[in-house]
């Protein structure tokens, strides 16, 4: 802590402050809202994490698969394939959690006309996931992937260029 804010603090006080920042809000919800509020807090935090996990997982898999970035330490074909299958299972499970937690209750309880925009939002989420997995952006800002000749290692080199339409 002393490196960024030029402030020193005893270790026990720093640990106490960081634990209090993490625990006090959850404890307040558990005390004020009771067991159901604590359960809802766990579900909401799971949904937020489920939304964010693919945003970290997919770039990590793409990064570790790239021989340009990882060199000799890049994932092999079998290992890469296995990781992408497992990553797809995790993303699908997270998408199911988000859908059943956020969209299904609204679709079941709301009027029929409300279901159409939610289905369209689901379609947009699927399209955004598809574009994220491809490594490109939506049509308004397309990632143009061009290929250079093979590198000395025999692998195709890929460069990225942003093109605005």
Short mmCIF file of N, CA, C and O in Angstrom, two decimals, residues 1-85:
data_model
loop_
_atom_site.label_atom_id
_atom_site.label_comp_id
_atom_site.label_asym_id
_atom_site.label_seq_id
_atom_site.Cartn_x
_atom_site.Cartn_y
_atom_site.Cartn_z
N UNK A 1 0.82 -1.19 0.00
CA UNK A 1 0.00 0.00 0.00
C UNK A 1 0.87 1.25 0.00
O UNK A 1 0.50 2.26 -0.55
N UNK A 2 2.03 1.18 0.59
CA UNK A 2 2.85 2.37 0.71
C UNK A 2 3.45 2.79 -0.63
O UNK A 2 3.85 3.92 -0.78
N UNK A 3 3.50 1.91 -1.62
CA UNK A 3 4.10 2.24 -2.90
C UNK A 3 3.27 3.22 -3.72
O UNK A 3 3.83 4.10 -4.37
N UNK A 4 1.96 3.12 -3.71
CA UNK A 4 1.13 3.96 -4.56
C UNK A 4 0.66 5.23 -3.87
O UNK A 4 0.59 6.29 -4.48
N UNK A 5 0.31 5.14 -2.62
CA UNK A 5 -0.25 6.30 -1.93
C UNK A 5 0.73 6.92 -0.94
O UNK A 5 0.36 7.84 -0.22
N UNK A 6 1.93 6.43 -0.89
CA UNK A 6 2.96 6.94 0.01
C UNK A 6 2.44 7.00 1.44
O UNK A 6 2.48 8.04 2.10
N UNK A 7 1.92 5.86 1.88
CA UNK A 7 1.32 5.77 3.20
C UNK A 7 1.71 4.43 3.80
O UNK A 7 1.55 3.40 3.16
N UNK A 8 2.24 4.44 4.98
CA UNK A 8 2.58 3.16 5.60
C UNK A 8 1.58 2.88 6.72
O UNK A 8 1.03 3.79 7.34
N UNK A 9 1.35 1.59 6.94
CA UNK A 9 0.35 1.16 7.90
C UNK A 9 0.81 -0.17 8.46
O UNK A 9 1.38 -0.98 7.73
N UNK A 10 0.59 -0.42 9.74
CA UNK A 10 0.97 -1.72 10.30
C UNK A 10 0.22 -2.85 9.58
O UNK A 10 -0.91 -2.68 9.12
N UNK A 11 0.87 -3.98 9.47
CA UNK A 11 0.31 -5.11 8.75
C UNK A 11 -1.03 -5.54 9.31
O UNK A 11 -1.96 -5.83 8.56
N UNK A 12 -1.17 -5.59 10.63
CA UNK A 12 -2.43 -6.04 11.23
C UNK A 12 -3.56 -5.08 10.89
O UNK A 12 -4.69 -5.50 10.65
N UNK A 13 -3.27 -3.78 10.84
CA UNK A 13 -4.30 -2.80 10.52
C UNK A 13 -4.71 -2.89 9.05
O UNK A 13 -5.88 -2.78 8.70
N UNK A 14 -3.73 -3.12 8.18
CA UNK A 14 -4.03 -3.29 6.76
C UNK A 14 -4.88 -4.53 6.53
O UNK A 14 -5.85 -4.51 5.77
N UNK A 15 -4.54 -5.64 7.19
CA UNK A 15 -5.34 -6.86 7.07
C UNK A 15 -6.75 -6.65 7.60
O UNK A 15 -7.73 -7.09 7.00
N UNK A 16 -6.87 -5.97 8.74
CA UNK A 16 -8.17 -5.69 9.31
C UNK A 16 -9.02 -4.82 8.37
O UNK A 16 -10.21 -5.10 8.14
N UNK A 17 -8.42 -3.80 7.80
CA UNK A 17 -9.15 -2.91 6.88
C UNK A 17 -9.59 -3.65 5.62
O UNK A 17 -10.74 -3.50 5.18
N UNK A 18 -8.71 -4.45 5.05
CA UNK A 18 -9.09 -5.15 3.82
C UNK A 18 -10.16 -6.21 4.09
O UNK A 18 -11.09 -6.38 3.29
N UNK A 19 -10.09 -6.90 5.22
CA UNK A 19 -11.13 -7.88 5.56
C UNK A 19 -12.46 -7.19 5.84
O UNK A 19 -13.52 -7.68 5.47
N UNK A 20 -12.40 -6.03 6.51
CA UNK A 20 -13.63 -5.29 6.81
C UNK A 20 -14.30 -4.80 5.53
O UNK A 20 -15.52 -4.86 5.40
N UNK A 21 -13.51 -4.33 4.57
CA UNK A 21 -14.08 -3.87 3.30
C UNK A 21 -14.75 -5.03 2.58
O UNK A 21 -15.79 -4.85 1.93
N UNK A 22 -14.22 -6.21 2.71
CA UNK A 22 -14.80 -7.37 2.03
C UNK A 22 -15.99 -7.95 2.77
O UNK A 22 -16.96 -8.40 2.15
N UNK A 23 -15.97 -7.96 4.09
CA UNK A 23 -16.98 -8.68 4.86
C UNK A 23 -18.15 -7.81 5.32
O UNK A 23 -19.28 -8.28 5.37
N UNK A 24 -17.91 -6.56 5.65
CA UNK A 24 -18.95 -5.71 6.23
C UNK A 24 -20.19 -5.58 5.33
O UNK A 24 -21.31 -5.72 5.82
N UNK A 25 -20.07 -5.33 4.01
CA UNK A 25 -21.29 -5.24 3.20
C UNK A 25 -22.10 -6.55 3.19
O UNK A 25 -23.33 -6.53 3.30
N UNK A 26 -21.44 -7.68 3.08
CA UNK A 26 -22.14 -8.97 3.09
C UNK A 26 -22.79 -9.22 4.45
O UNK A 26 -23.92 -9.72 4.52
N UNK A 27 -22.09 -8.88 5.50
CA UNK A 27 -22.64 -9.06 6.84
C UNK A 27 -23.85 -8.15 7.05
O UNK A 27 -24.86 -8.57 7.64
N UNK A 28 -23.79 -6.93 6.53
CA UNK A 28 -24.92 -6.01 6.66
C UNK A 28 -26.15 -6.55 5.93
O UNK A 28 -27.27 -6.50 6.45
N UNK A 29 -25.97 -7.09 4.72
CA UNK A 29 -27.10 -7.67 3.98
C UNK A 29 -27.65 -8.87 4.74
O UNK A 29 -28.87 -9.04 4.84
N UNK A 30 -26.78 -9.71 5.26
CA UNK A 30 -27.24 -10.90 5.99
C UNK A 30 -28.02 -10.52 7.24
O UNK A 30 -29.03 -11.15 7.57
N UNK A 31 -27.59 -9.49 7.93
CA UNK A 31 -28.29 -9.07 9.16
C UNK A 31 -29.60 -8.37 8.82
O UNK A 31 -30.64 -8.65 9.42
N UNK A 32 -29.57 -7.45 7.85
CA UNK A 32 -30.76 -6.66 7.54
C UNK A 32 -31.83 -7.44 6.77
O UNK A 32 -33.01 -7.28 7.02
N UNK A 33 -31.41 -8.26 5.83
CA UNK A 33 -32.37 -8.96 4.96
C UNK A 33 -32.63 -10.39 5.40
O UNK A 33 -33.51 -11.05 4.84
N UNK A 34 -31.85 -10.91 6.30
CA UNK A 34 -32.08 -12.27 6.78
C UNK A 34 -31.49 -13.32 5.85
O UNK A 34 -30.74 -13.00 4.92
N UNK A 35 -31.85 -14.57 6.07
CA UNK A 35 -31.28 -15.65 5.26
C UNK A 35 -31.64 -15.54 3.77
O UNK A 35 -30.82 -15.85 2.92
N UNK A 36 -32.86 -15.10 3.45
CA UNK A 36 -33.23 -14.98 2.04
C UNK A 36 -32.41 -13.88 1.36
O UNK A 36 -32.01 -14.03 0.20
N UNK A 37 -32.12 -12.80 2.07
CA UNK A 37 -31.28 -11.74 1.51
C UNK A 37 -29.86 -12.21 1.26
O UNK A 37 -29.25 -11.86 0.26
N UNK A 38 -29.34 -13.02 2.19
CA UNK A 38 -28.00 -13.57 1.99
C UNK A 38 -27.98 -14.52 0.81
O UNK A 38 -27.03 -14.52 0.01
N UNK A 39 -29.03 -15.32 0.66
CA UNK A 39 -29.12 -16.22 -0.49
C UNK A 39 -29.20 -15.43 -1.79
O UNK A 39 -28.54 -15.78 -2.77
N UNK A 40 -30.01 -14.37 -1.80
CA UNK A 40 -30.11 -13.54 -3.00
C UNK A 40 -28.78 -12.88 -3.33
O UNK A 40 -28.42 -12.75 -4.51
N UNK A 41 -28.03 -12.48 -2.31
CA UNK A 41 -26.72 -11.88 -2.53
C UNK A 41 -25.76 -12.87 -3.17
O UNK A 41 -25.00 -12.51 -4.08
N UNK A 42 -25.80 -14.11 -2.72
CA UNK A 42 -24.94 -15.15 -3.31
C UNK A 42 -25.33 -15.38 -4.77
O UNK A 42 -24.46 -15.50 -5.65
N UNK A 43 -26.62 -15.43 -5.06
CA UNK A 43 -27.07 -15.64 -6.44
C UNK A 43 -26.67 -14.47 -7.33
O UNK A 43 -26.18 -14.66 -8.45
N UNK A 44 -26.86 -13.25 -6.84
CA UNK A 44 -26.49 -12.07 -7.63
C UNK A 44 -25.00 -12.04 -7.90
O UNK A 44 -24.56 -11.77 -9.02
N UNK A 45 -24.20 -12.34 -6.90
CA UNK A 45 -22.75 -12.35 -7.12
C UNK A 45 -22.34 -13.46 -8.08
O UNK A 45 -21.43 -13.29 -8.89
N UNK A 46 -23.04 -14.60 -8.03
CA UNK A 46 -22.75 -15.68 -8.99
C UNK A 46 -23.09 -15.26 -10.41
O UNK A 46 -22.36 -15.58 -11.35
N UNK A 47 -24.19 -14.54 -10.58
CA UNK A 47 -24.57 -14.08 -11.91
C UNK A 47 -23.56 -13.06 -12.43
O UNK A 47 -23.15 -13.12 -13.60
N UNK A 48 -23.13 -12.15 -11.58
CA UNK A 48 -22.14 -11.15 -12.00
C UNK A 48 -20.83 -11.85 -12.40
O UNK A 48 -20.22 -11.52 -13.42
N UNK A 49 -20.40 -12.81 -11.62
CA UNK A 49 -19.19 -13.56 -11.96
C UNK A 49 -19.38 -14.37 -13.23
O UNK A 49 -18.45 -14.51 -14.04
N UNK A 50 -20.58 -14.92 -13.44
CA UNK A 50 -20.86 -15.69 -14.65
C UNK A 50 -20.80 -14.82 -15.89
O UNK A 50 -20.41 -15.27 -16.96
N UNK A 51 -21.18 -13.56 -15.75
CA UNK A 51 -21.11 -12.64 -16.89
C UNK A 51 -19.66 -12.28 -17.18
O UNK A 51 -19.25 -12.17 -18.34
N UNK A 52 -18.85 -12.12 -16.15
CA UNK A 52 -17.47 -11.68 -16.34
C UNK A 52 -16.49 -12.79 -16.68
O UNK A 52 -15.45 -12.52 -17.27
N UNK A 53 -16.78 -14.02 -16.31
CA UNK A 53 -15.82 -15.10 -16.53
C UNK A 53 -15.45 -15.30 -18.00
O UNK A 53 -14.26 -15.43 -18.32
N UNK A 54 -16.41 -15.32 -18.93
CA UNK A 54 -16.00 -15.48 -20.34
C UNK A 54 -15.12 -14.34 -20.84
O UNK A 54 -14.28 -14.54 -21.72
N UNK A 55 -15.29 -13.15 -20.29
CA UNK A 55 -14.48 -12.01 -20.71
C UNK A 55 -13.02 -12.17 -20.31
O UNK A 55 -12.15 -11.54 -20.90
N UNK A 56 -12.74 -12.99 -19.33
CA UNK A 56 -11.36 -13.28 -18.95
C UNK A 56 -10.88 -14.60 -19.54
O UNK A 56 -9.71 -14.73 -19.92
N UNK A 57 -11.78 -15.58 -19.65
CA UNK A 57 -11.39 -16.91 -20.08
C UNK A 57 -11.04 -16.98 -21.56
O UNK A 57 -10.01 -17.55 -21.95
N UNK A 58 -11.87 -16.39 -22.41
CA UNK A 58 -11.65 -16.47 -23.86
C UNK A 58 -10.35 -15.78 -24.27
O UNK A 58 -9.54 -16.39 -24.99
N UNK A 59 -10.07 -14.55 -23.83
CA UNK A 59 -8.77 -13.96 -24.20
C UNK A 59 -7.58 -14.74 -23.64
O UNK A 59 -6.54 -14.83 -24.31
N UNK A 60 -7.73 -15.32 -22.45
CA UNK A 60 -6.64 -16.12 -21.90
C UNK A 60 -6.36 -17.34 -22.76
O UNK A 60 -5.20 -17.67 -23.05
N UNK A 61 -7.42 -18.02 -23.21
CA UNK A 61 -7.22 -19.18 -24.07
C UNK A 61 -6.61 -18.77 -25.41
O UNK A 61 -5.73 -19.45 -25.94
N UNK A 62 -7.08 -17.66 -25.97
CA UNK A 62 -6.52 -17.19 -27.25
C UNK A 62 -5.06 -16.80 -27.08
O UNK A 62 -4.24 -17.05 -27.96
N UNK A 63 -4.74 -16.17 -25.97
CA UNK A 63 -3.37 -15.73 -25.72
C UNK A 63 -2.44 -16.93 -25.58
O UNK A 63 -1.35 -16.95 -26.15
N UNK A 64 -2.85 -17.93 -24.81
CA UNK A 64 -1.97 -19.08 -24.58
C UNK A 64 -1.90 -20.01 -25.80
O UNK A 64 -1.01 -20.84 -25.87
N UNK A 65 -2.83 -19.87 -26.74
CA UNK A 65 -2.77 -20.65 -27.98
C UNK A 65 -1.86 -20.01 -29.02
O UNK A 65 -1.47 -20.67 -29.98
N UNK A 66 -1.55 -18.74 -28.87
CA UNK A 66 -0.81 -18.00 -29.89
C UNK A 66 0.69 -18.26 -29.81
O UNK A 66 1.33 -17.91 -28.82
N UNK A 67 1.27 -18.84 -30.86
CA UNK A 67 2.72 -19.03 -30.85
C UNK A 67 3.47 -17.71 -30.99
O UNK A 67 4.62 -17.61 -30.59
N UNK A 68 2.82 -16.67 -31.52
CA UNK A 68 3.48 -15.37 -31.62
C UNK A 68 3.68 -14.76 -30.24
O UNK A 68 4.69 -14.10 -30.00
N UNK A 69 2.74 -14.97 -29.36
CA UNK A 69 2.82 -14.37 -28.03
C UNK A 69 3.52 -15.29 -27.03
O UNK A 69 4.21 -14.82 -26.15
N UNK A 70 3.32 -16.59 -27.18
CA UNK A 70 3.85 -17.54 -26.20
C UNK A 70 5.13 -18.23 -26.66
O UNK A 70 5.79 -18.86 -25.85
N UNK A 71 5.43 -18.17 -27.94
CA UNK A 71 6.63 -18.82 -28.45
C UNK A 71 6.53 -20.34 -28.30
O UNK A 71 5.53 -20.95 -28.63
N UNK A 72 7.58 -20.94 -27.76
CA UNK A 72 7.60 -22.39 -27.58
C UNK A 72 6.67 -22.86 -26.48
O UNK A 72 6.42 -24.06 -26.35
N UNK A 73 6.18 -21.95 -25.67
CA UNK A 73 5.31 -22.32 -24.56
C UNK A 73 3.83 -22.32 -24.93
O UNK A 73 2.98 -22.51 -24.07
N UNK A 74 3.51 -22.10 -26.20
CA UNK A 74 2.11 -22.10 -26.63
C UNK A 74 1.52 -23.50 -26.43
O UNK A 74 2.22 -24.51 -26.46
N UNK A 75 0.21 -23.52 -26.22
CA UNK A 75 -0.47 -24.80 -26.02
C UNK A 75 -0.37 -25.66 -27.27
O UNK A 75 -0.44 -25.17 -28.39
N UNK A 76 -0.24 -26.97 -27.05
CA UNK A 76 -0.28 -27.91 -28.16
C UNK A 76 -1.71 -28.08 -28.66
O UNK A 76 -2.67 -27.61 -28.05
N UNK A 77 -1.86 -28.77 -29.80
CA UNK A 77 -3.19 -28.91 -30.41
C UNK A 77 -4.18 -29.64 -29.49
O UNK A 77 -5.30 -29.19 -29.30
N UNK A 78 -3.76 -30.77 -28.95
CA UNK A 78 -4.67 -31.55 -28.11
C UNK A 78 -5.03 -30.78 -26.84
O UNK A 78 -6.20 -30.72 -26.45
N UNK A 79 -4.03 -30.19 -26.20
CA UNK A 79 -4.27 -29.43 -24.98
C UNK A 79 -5.16 -28.22 -25.26
O UNK A 79 -6.09 -27.91 -24.51
N UNK A 80 -4.89 -27.54 -26.37
CA UNK A 80 -5.69 -26.38 -26.75
C UNK A 80 -7.13 -26.79 -27.02
O UNK A 80 -8.08 -26.14 -26.57
N UNK A 81 -7.31 -27.89 -27.76
CA UNK A 81 -8.66 -28.37 -28.07
C UNK A 81 -9.41 -28.73 -26.79
O UNK A 81 -10.57 -28.39 -26.62
N UNK A 82 -8.72 -29.40 -25.88
CA UNK A 82 -9.33 -29.78 -24.60
C UNK A 82 -9.74 -28.54 -23.81
O UNK A 82 -10.84 -28.49 -23.25
N UNK A 83 -8.87 -27.53 -23.76
CA UNK A 83 -9.18 -26.32 -23.02
C UNK A 83 -10.36 -25.57 -23.64
O UNK A 83 -11.21 -25.03 -22.93
N UNK A 84 -10.43 -25.53 -24.97
CA UNK A 84 -11.56 -24.85 -25.62
C UNK A 84 -12.86 -25.59 -25.37
O UNK A 84 -13.91 -24.96 -25.19
N UNK A 85 -12.82 -26.91 -25.35
CA UNK A 85 -14.04 -27.67 -25.04
C UNK A 85 -14.48 -27.39 -23.60
O UNK A 85 -15.66 -27.12 -23.34
#
